Every structure is written in structure tokens, then in C-alpha cells.
Amino acid sequence: MDLLNNDNLKKKTGGFNILSGDSTSGHGGYGAGVMNLDNVSPIFVDPAEGEAFVDMGALHARSAVEKRIKFLPDKEKVPNGKLYWLVWVTIQYKDSKPYYAGVAG
């Protein structure tokens, strides 16, 4: 089997990519408008315990908090439910120094 045969290669689609380590440099071609999550950190806050922790699995909805749970719209149907806040923090660099470029909850 020829693994490098074009028929065996996965074809690139024009779908929306959420991760990219490659800038489009403003050319507006393929990949323009791609959201770059390279400098984004998801921080979970547990207000009951007064603790916060980073869980990079949240970038793909696979954090320890999100695994093996079922989301329901009615709080009353969740016995012993636990409240978490999820905060997204972005860091950029200016003059070779990092700074907080944005925070969203």
C-alpha cells in the first residue's frame, strides 16, 4: 500500500478551523478569519471553595469539570450541583513582555 498516494491522503476541507499556530499575515487567503487559541488559558473558579485552577482541556470541552456530566437547563433537577465559573484569559506580547490582552467569563 502506498501511503503517500494522493488517494490515501486526507483532503483538506474549507471548514472553520478553531486552532492555528500559523498567522495569515493579512493576506486574506485560505485560513483568513481563523481563531487562534495559542495564547488562551481557561481558568475554572470554584466560588464555594475559593479556589481557581487552569484546565487546558476546556479548550475542547474536555476539562475535568465537563467530563462525565449532563447539562440540564433546570437547576432544580440537578441534586448536589456544583457551581463553577469559567474565565478565558488571553496573553499577548508587546516589547517582548507579556500582558493580559483580554478576559471573558
Coordinates of C-alpha atoms in Angstrom, one line a residue:
M1 CA 0.0 0.0 0.0
D2 CA 1.4 3.4 -1.0
L3 CA 0.7 5.7 2.0
L4 CA 1.8 8.8 0.0
N5 CA -0.6 8.1 -2.8
N6 CA -2.9 11.2 -3.3
D7 CA -5.9 8.9 -3.0
N8 CA -4.9 7.9 0.5
L9 CA -4.2 11.4 1.8
K10 CA -6.9 13.1 3.8
K11 CA -8.2 16.0 1.7
K12 CA -8.2 19.5 3.2
T13 CA -11.6 21.0 3.6
G14 CA -12.6 24.6 3.7
G15 CA -14.3 24.3 7.1
F16 CA -13.7 26.6 10.0
N17 CA -10.5 25.9 11.9
I18 CA -10.5 26.9 15.6
L19 CA -6.8 26.2 16.3
S20 CA -3.9 27.6 14.4
G21 CA -0.3 28.3 15.1
D22 CA 0.1 30.0 11.8
S23 CA -0.7 33.6 11.1
T24 CA -2.2 34.5 7.7
S25 CA -0.2 37.7 7.7
G26 CA -3.1 39.7 6.5
H27 CA -3.2 38.1 3.0
G28 CA -6.9 37.2 3.3
G29 CA -6.4 33.8 1.6
Y30 CA -7.0 30.3 2.9
G31 CA -7.2 30.3 6.7
A32 CA -8.2 34.0 7.0
G33 CA -10.5 34.5 9.9
V34 CA -9.1 31.5 11.8
M35 CA -9.4 32.0 15.5
N36 CA -6.0 31.4 17.2
L37 CA -6.2 29.9 20.7
D38 CA -2.4 29.6 21.2
N39 CA -2.4 32.3 24.0
V40 CA -5.7 31.5 25.6
S41 CA -6.0 29.9 29.0
P42 CA -9.2 28.6 30.5
I43 CA -9.4 29.2 34.3
F44 CA -12.1 27.5 36.4
V45 CA -13.2 29.3 39.5
D46 CA -14.8 27.4 42.3
P47 CA -16.6 30.1 44.3
A48 CA -17.7 27.7 47.1
E49 CA -14.1 26.6 47.8
G50 CA -12.5 29.9 46.9
E51 CA -10.1 28.2 44.5
A52 CA -9.1 28.7 40.9
F53 CA -7.3 26.3 38.5
V54 CA -6.3 26.1 34.9
D55 CA -7.6 23.1 32.9
M56 CA -6.5 23.2 29.2
G57 CA -9.0 20.5 28.4
A58 CA -11.7 23.2 28.4
L59 CA -10.4 24.4 25.0
H60 CA -12.1 21.3 23.6
A61 CA -14.9 20.9 26.2
R62 CA -12.9 18.0 27.8
S63 CA -12.0 19.6 31.1
A64 CA -12.2 17.5 34.3
V65 CA -15.3 19.6 35.3
E66 CA -17.0 18.9 31.9
K67 CA -16.3 15.2 31.7
R68 CA -19.0 12.6 32.6
I69 CA -21.7 15.3 33.4
K70 CA -25.0 16.1 31.9
F71 CA -26.0 19.7 31.4
L72 CA -29.7 20.5 32.2
P73 CA -31.5 23.8 31.8
D74 CA -33.4 23.4 35.1
K75 CA -31.2 23.8 38.2
E76 CA -33.8 22.1 40.4
K77 CA -33.2 18.8 38.5
V78 CA -29.6 18.7 39.5
P79 CA -29.2 17.3 43.0
N80 CA -26.0 18.5 44.7
G81 CA -25.0 20.5 41.6
K82 CA -21.7 22.4 41.9
L83 CA -21.2 26.0 40.6
Y84 CA -18.1 26.8 38.6
W85 CA -17.2 30.0 36.7
L86 CA -15.1 29.6 33.6
V87 CA -12.9 32.6 32.7
W88 CA -10.9 32.8 29.5
V89 CA -7.7 34.8 29.7
T90 CA -5.6 35.8 26.7
I91 CA -2.0 36.9 26.8
Q92 CA -0.2 38.9 24.1
Y93 CA 3.3 40.3 23.9
K94 CA 4.5 43.9 23.4
D95 CA 8.2 44.9 23.5
S96 CA 8.9 41.2 24.4
K97 CA 6.9 41.4 27.6
P98 CA 3.6 39.5 28.2
Y99 CA 0.5 41.4 29.2
Y100 CA -3.2 40.4 29.7
A101 CA -4.9 41.2 26.4
G102 CA -8.4 40.1 27.3
V103 CA -10.5 38.4 29.9
A104 CA -14.0 37.0 29.3
G105 CA -16.3 34.9 31.5

